[in-house]
XYZ file of C-alpha atoms in Angstrom:
441
model
C 23.382 -14.514 8.055
C 21.906 -11.977 5.652
C 23.907 -9.720 3.373
C 23.092 -7.349 0.560
C 22.494 -8.940 -2.807
C 25.740 -9.070 -4.734
C 24.145 -9.194 -8.191
C 23.546 -5.454 -8.216
C 24.402 -3.320 -11.219
C 24.367 0.374 -11.962
C 21.101 1.443 -13.484
C 20.732 3.867 -16.376
C 20.765 7.529 -15.439
C 17.479 8.535 -13.885
C 16.602 5.172 -12.323
C 16.401 4.147 -8.679
C 15.338 1.123 -6.716
C 11.809 1.120 -5.346
C 12.657 -1.872 -3.194
C 15.353 -0.034 -1.293
C 13.506 3.232 -1.094
C 16.556 5.381 -0.448
C 19.129 3.720 -2.693
C 19.745 5.697 -5.875
C 21.210 4.315 -9.067
C 20.712 0.590 -8.380
C 18.721 -2.208 -9.955
C 18.100 -5.419 -8.014
C 17.791 -8.669 -9.941
C 15.150 -10.817 -8.255
C 13.314 -13.963 -9.216
C 9.557 -14.408 -8.895
C 8.709 -17.836 -10.291
C 10.770 -18.116 -13.452
C 10.773 -14.392 -14.209
C 13.935 -12.412 -13.598
C 12.860 -9.200 -11.928
C 14.326 -5.725 -11.826
C 13.003 -3.518 -9.030
C 13.168 -0.049 -10.524
C 11.527 3.341 -10.286
C 12.123 6.675 -11.979
C 14.610 8.833 -10.076
C 13.582 12.207 -11.462
C 10.247 13.362 -10.077
C 7.328 11.864 -11.956
C 3.811 11.094 -10.760
C 4.297 7.670 -9.058
C 2.407 4.610 -10.268
C -0.422 3.402 -8.038
C 0.747 -0.102 -7.182
C 3.225 0.630 -4.454
C 3.694 -0.185 -0.796
C 1.383 0.757 2.017
C 0.621 -0.288 5.593
C -2.273 -0.412 8.005
C -2.954 3.192 8.756
C -1.786 6.766 8.742
C -0.240 9.415 10.927
C -3.242 11.725 10.671
C -6.153 9.356 11.109
C -9.304 10.572 9.371
C -12.595 9.856 11.077
C -14.132 8.106 8.093
C -17.794 7.450 8.687
C -19.115 7.045 5.138
C -19.474 3.351 4.255
C -20.746 1.724 1.065
C -24.153 0.112 1.466
C -24.919 -3.479 0.557
C -28.170 -4.907 -0.698
C -30.175 -7.445 1.274
C -29.183 -10.102 -1.265
C -25.481 -9.803 -0.483
C -23.970 -13.273 -0.174
C -22.358 -14.722 2.953
C -18.995 -14.747 1.238
C -19.395 -11.138 0.193
C -20.257 -10.064 3.720
C -17.260 -11.852 5.169
C -14.875 -10.346 2.621
C -15.976 -6.733 2.826
C -17.424 -6.310 6.270
C -16.727 -7.409 9.822
C -19.673 -6.883 12.151
C -18.817 -4.582 15.033
C -20.599 -3.679 18.241
C -20.192 -0.627 20.406
C -20.450 -2.593 23.672
C -17.208 -2.789 25.639
C -17.453 -6.560 26.101
C -17.756 -7.173 22.360
C -14.931 -4.748 21.603
C -12.681 -6.568 24.072
C -13.650 -9.874 22.488
C -12.839 -8.539 19.014
C -9.484 -7.250 20.235
C -8.666 -10.661 21.682
C -9.613 -12.293 18.374
C -7.356 -9.871 16.522
C -4.456 -10.649 18.854
C -4.914 -14.347 18.124
C -4.905 -13.634 14.381
C -1.699 -11.591 14.669
C -0.015 -14.384 16.609
C -1.059 -16.921 14.001
C 0.402 -14.666 11.320
C 3.701 -14.457 13.201
C 3.779 -18.220 13.776
C 3.131 -18.868 10.092
C 5.788 -16.432 8.893
C 8.596 -17.265 11.278
C 7.986 -20.974 11.850
C 6.593 -22.203 8.547
C 7.871 -19.670 5.994
C 11.328 -19.351 7.607
C 11.313 -15.580 7.896
C 14.210 -13.969 9.749
C 13.905 -11.864 12.911
C 11.344 -13.698 15.025
C 10.355 -11.681 18.083
C 11.808 -8.418 16.770
C 8.489 -6.639 16.145
C 4.890 -6.756 17.296
C 1.543 -5.444 16.087
C 0.110 -2.777 18.387
C -2.380 0.079 18.305
C -1.167 3.661 18.645
C -2.596 5.030 21.931
C -3.255 8.429 20.295
C -4.855 7.430 16.975
C -5.934 3.827 17.530
C -4.169 2.957 14.289
C -2.471 -0.416 14.052
C 1.190 -0.621 13.176
C 4.457 -2.437 13.820
C 6.561 -1.642 16.885
C 10.124 -2.606 17.777
C 10.409 -5.145 20.609
C 14.090 -4.424 21.164
C 16.649 -1.691 20.522
C 18.010 -1.463 16.981
C 20.927 0.498 15.584
C 21.050 2.207 12.217
C 21.660 -0.393 9.521
C 20.249 -3.330 11.516
C 17.874 -5.737 9.784
C 14.710 -5.904 11.896
C 13.094 -8.767 9.998
C 13.148 -10.299 6.532
C 10.530 -12.112 4.436
C 11.637 -14.685 1.818
C 10.750 -13.741 -1.729
C 8.700 -16.898 -2.157
C 6.579 -15.957 0.890
C 5.181 -12.984 -1.049
C 1.798 -13.484 -2.699
C 1.957 -12.860 -6.450
C -1.261 -11.084 -7.400
C -0.551 -10.567 -11.083
C 2.399 -11.453 -13.272
C 1.515 -9.413 -16.359
C 0.919 -5.717 -16.837
C -2.763 -5.019 -16.274
C -5.006 -2.241 -15.033
C -5.605 -1.550 -11.357
C -9.141 -2.966 -11.634
C -7.849 -6.166 -13.238
C -5.326 -6.610 -10.463
C -8.146 -6.106 -7.982
C -10.180 -8.745 -9.817
C -7.327 -11.237 -9.488
C -7.019 -10.654 -5.736
C -10.793 -10.807 -5.302
C -10.826 -14.226 -6.947
C -8.117 -15.455 -4.574
C -9.996 -14.124 -1.528
C -13.294 -15.663 -2.624
C -11.708 -19.031 -3.355
C -10.063 -19.043 0.071
C -13.364 -18.134 1.740
C -15.260 -20.819 -0.124
C -12.726 -23.492 0.819
C -12.906 -22.466 4.477
C -16.683 -22.617 4.489
C -16.770 -25.956 2.693
C -13.824 -27.409 4.669
C -12.059 -28.383 1.440
C -8.712 -26.732 2.109
C -5.496 -28.472 1.179
C -2.185 -27.639 2.853
C -1.309 -25.299 -0.021
C -4.742 -23.632 0.086
C -4.337 -23.090 3.813
C -0.960 -21.386 3.350
C -2.340 -17.857 3.003
C -5.191 -18.102 5.497
C -3.268 -16.413 8.321
C -2.417 -13.497 6.053
C -5.879 -13.091 4.543
C -7.403 -13.110 8.035
C -5.558 -9.928 9.081
C -6.314 -7.877 5.975
C -8.467 -4.842 6.828
C -12.127 -4.849 5.856
C -14.331 -1.939 4.813
C -16.195 -1.897 8.128
C -13.334 -1.347 10.517
C -11.729 1.893 11.612
C -8.500 1.073 9.790
C -10.223 1.299 6.405
C -9.497 4.652 4.755
C -11.211 4.754 1.358
C -9.504 6.279 -1.652
C -11.505 8.915 -3.566
C -12.827 6.378 -6.090
C -15.135 5.157 -3.264
C -16.715 8.608 -3.045
C -19.602 10.085 -5.001
C -18.808 12.115 -8.090
C -19.760 15.348 -6.332
C -17.372 14.528 -3.472
C -14.557 13.824 -5.923
C -15.202 17.099 -7.766
C -15.029 18.950 -4.435
C -11.296 18.122 -4.304
C -10.915 20.596 -7.215
C -7.320 19.575 -7.989
C -7.560 18.351 -11.620
C -4.893 15.634 -11.434
C -6.548 13.959 -8.466
C -10.113 14.508 -9.660
C -9.402 12.955 -13.073
C -7.474 10.008 -11.629
C -10.227 9.178 -9.115
C -13.000 9.378 -11.699
C -11.016 7.242 -14.136
C -10.377 4.494 -11.595
C -14.024 4.552 -10.556
C -15.004 4.100 -14.201
C -12.515 1.255 -14.743
C -13.857 -0.633 -11.741
C -17.493 -0.162 -12.726
C -16.782 -1.135 -16.327
C -14.903 -4.306 -15.413
C -17.549 -5.317 -12.879
C -20.209 -4.986 -15.545
C -18.235 -7.117 -18.011
C -17.116 -9.964 -15.798
C -19.481 -12.642 -14.662
C -19.068 -13.849 -11.139
C -21.479 -15.219 -8.550
C -25.168 -15.981 -8.617
C -26.250 -12.572 -9.902
C -24.236 -13.030 -13.118
C -22.084 -9.969 -12.481
C -19.091 -9.092 -10.343
C -20.188 -6.974 -7.417
C -18.825 -3.428 -7.770
C -18.223 -3.014 -4.045
C -16.244 -6.258 -3.863
C -14.085 -5.270 -6.826
C -13.558 -1.770 -5.455
C -12.468 -3.192 -2.097
C -10.087 -5.713 -3.687
C -8.621 -3.042 -5.961
C -8.042 -0.814 -2.934
C -6.309 -3.687 -1.146
C -3.918 -4.603 -3.920
C -3.172 -1.059 -5.083
C -2.498 0.310 -1.613
C -0.572 -2.671 -0.227
C 1.370 -4.310 -3.044
C 4.896 -3.885 -4.327
C 5.401 -3.762 -8.083
C 8.366 -5.512 -9.678
C 9.395 -4.850 -13.268
C 11.207 -7.814 -14.795
C 12.657 -9.530 -17.854
C 10.723 -12.579 -19.134
C 13.994 -13.590 -20.825
C 17.606 -12.325 -20.621
C 18.405 -8.991 -22.275
C 14.846 -8.420 -23.432
C 14.078 -4.915 -24.785
C 12.531 -2.346 -22.485
C 9.167 -2.415 -24.242
C 8.814 -6.140 -23.403
C 9.471 -5.869 -19.662
C 6.754 -7.418 -17.515
C 5.393 -6.262 -14.186
C 4.564 -8.386 -11.176
C 2.452 -7.174 -8.243
C 3.188 -8.901 -4.940
C 1.708 -8.627 -1.465
C 4.312 -9.039 1.296
C 2.874 -10.168 4.638
C 3.885 -8.172 7.735
C 5.717 -5.538 5.673
C 2.356 -4.077 4.674
C 1.547 -3.356 8.321
C 4.177 -0.607 8.502
C 2.671 2.879 8.527
C 3.784 5.853 6.448
C 5.798 8.971 7.202
C 6.572 11.560 4.540
C 9.323 13.285 6.511
C 10.479 10.983 9.337
C 10.661 7.331 8.249
C 12.893 5.169 10.431
C 13.065 2.034 8.249
C 13.468 1.224 4.582
C 12.914 -1.813 2.396
C 15.934 -3.595 0.935
C 16.739 -6.929 -0.699
C 19.181 -9.178 1.140
C 20.583 -12.606 0.412
C 21.341 -15.341 2.914
C 24.967 -16.423 3.284
C 25.167 -20.014 4.476
C 28.966 -20.171 4.196
C 28.972 -22.757 1.414
C 32.322 -24.355 0.693
C 31.594 -24.462 -3.016
C 30.275 -21.961 -5.510
C 26.811 -23.511 -5.688
C 24.316 -20.767 -4.798
C 21.221 -22.912 -5.284
C 20.581 -22.947 -1.532
C 20.970 -19.191 -1.145
C 17.716 -17.364 -0.495
C 16.746 -13.758 -1.063
C 14.612 -11.740 1.324
C 12.585 -8.552 1.435
C 14.251 -6.975 4.466
C 13.256 -4.084 6.725
C 16.369 -2.063 7.601
C 16.693 0.606 10.306
C 17.694 3.988 8.851
C 18.378 5.371 12.326
C 18.671 4.094 15.884
C 15.291 2.722 16.984
C 14.610 2.337 20.726
C 12.488 -0.523 22.002
C 8.776 0.274 21.833
C 9.106 2.719 18.903
C 6.657 2.465 16.020
C 8.165 1.731 12.618
C 7.523 4.113 9.735
C 8.416 3.845 6.079
C 7.914 6.163 3.114
C 5.365 4.589 0.802
C 6.057 4.239 -2.892
C 9.175 5.960 -4.152
C 9.505 7.911 -0.924
C 8.656 11.071 -2.875
C 4.865 10.811 -3.051
C 3.006 14.080 -2.837
C -0.264 14.399 -0.941
C -2.037 13.936 -4.279
C -0.615 10.438 -4.661
C -1.036 9.571 -0.988
C -4.753 10.347 -1.103
C -5.230 8.856 -4.566
C -3.577 5.512 -3.837
C -3.660 5.148 -0.050
C -6.656 7.161 1.149
C -5.109 9.678 3.549
C -3.688 13.195 3.683
C -0.584 13.854 5.830
C -0.504 16.954 8.006
C 2.712 18.005 6.264
C 4.602 16.759 3.236
C 7.888 18.186 1.870
C 7.234 16.542 -1.508
C 4.173 18.636 -2.300
C 6.333 21.546 -3.474
C 8.212 19.216 -5.831
C 4.907 18.014 -7.270
C 3.737 21.580 -7.851
C 7.046 22.520 -9.470
C 6.810 19.478 -11.723
C 3.270 20.468 -12.697
C 4.497 23.953 -13.469
C 7.150 22.530 -15.783
C 4.681 20.522 -17.841
C 3.814 21.330 -21.455
C 1.258 24.061 -21.993
C -1.411 21.498 -22.905
C -1.109 19.995 -19.412
C -1.082 23.233 -17.427
C -4.544 22.527 -16.035
C -3.302 19.306 -14.409
C -2.473 21.285 -11.257
C -3.805 24.400 -9.588
C -0.675 26.515 -9.244
C -2.213 29.683 -7.820
C -4.365 29.985 -4.731
C -6.862 32.207 -6.524
C -7.723 29.265 -8.836
C -9.465 27.550 -5.907
C -13.063 28.368 -5.018
C -12.150 28.998 -1.373
C -9.180 30.394 0.506
C -6.923 28.523 2.915
C -8.545 30.383 5.788
C -12.032 29.405 4.592
C -11.107 25.724 4.556
C -9.390 25.878 7.950
C -12.466 27.495 9.462
C -14.709 24.809 7.950
C -12.442 22.051 9.285
C -12.448 23.601 12.757
C -16.245 23.398 12.742
C -15.897 19.655 13.360
C -16.718 18.006 10.022
C -16.140 14.259 9.736
C -15.865 11.556 7.107
C -15.261 12.358 3.463
C -15.856 16.090 3.973
C -13.056 16.160 6.522
C -10.672 14.404 4.124
C -11.582 16.821 1.323
C -10.840 19.817 3.527
C -7.576 18.292 4.749
C -6.439 17.855 1.158
C -7.450 21.351 0.055
C -5.684 22.846 3.084
C -2.513 20.826 2.435
C -2.356 21.949 -1.207
C -2.859 25.616 -0.349
C -0.265 25.403 2.407
C 2.165 23.938 -0.123
C 1.469 26.796 -2.532
C 2.326 29.328 0.177
C 5.440 27.355 1.146
C 6.488 27.408 -2.509
C 5.884 31.168 -2.722
C 8.010 31.694 0.384
C 10.869 29.687 -1.166
C 10.837 31.926 -4.227
């Protein structure tokens, strides 16, 4: 039996849990290794940090056709990490789909049989018939408050246990992926090495349709075309961090870390991980808190909704009805909880990050633009309240853009694809939010 963690305390004013995305004023005490962990996030609106939670795809699937190119000297390991060869023939597509189904089943077997996850048979991986996007679907009816499934804390993959940059976190994950690939190719896997194989095998690659690149994958001219200063600056800065770290670190036969590999790994960890902020020792001061980035299998397959999520993430503890007060055998879980009644066959949606991400953050960290987002107005209001020195962080008037909303809508209707389509979707969403804000006033 699972129940809410009892070691929950009231957080300082202005704090909320980012593990239970709708609970306000709580801090959860978790344990990752030997580090006591608080899962916290600012309650008042602030630009969210990048390392948050994300799933397979999006509601408004962009037809991304731009792909990074690789040189002819790209290694076998590099090819297998970044790209999965695809063919347009129906027979090969059917074969690939069958292979994917086998991989999903192996993931489920690993989680529920070996890792002792709760809720076996409650969900399944399927493709949306309208968008082709993969996601999780309910296999039975659930009522509001039900726990659909739960992943033990120790089944989460710790990517980094100290506060580092996004590129450094990507470098750590890239090392893990390469080591796993090398062991598979050389048949030197131990039981512990083999533990994560089922999870690594279902991670999206840059070649498949489920890969939606964040703006740091784009050219500088494409990034500048977004025009919104906060997003433009953030994308250029991440691009620079990745390129700089790749140039500094030595890895592989060419003596340098491949930029494309590092960019891919950074995208994976930043768009799919959950960040925990914890105490390395009891009652440590705030400036000594440490962060831990973890990847949680299966949870990261849930897609996003800005306005209509039907599940949330919580932390539950098992109750084995011990006769004594010894809690050593109790186990904590990352649990997916229904926030409304969910009929069988319904896709699950969660709000990524704090649940208050604007379209700026969603594109910056996750690579997509929603068709609507109630949090965009909050972001614009926050930008408007900034100090005078930061006024150029946002474009708060439609006449500050080089084109009108109607111009962008007409260009989008012309049938553009790839990065240009994503750029137009973002510009349209921001201008729509400006008009919505004007109407509110």
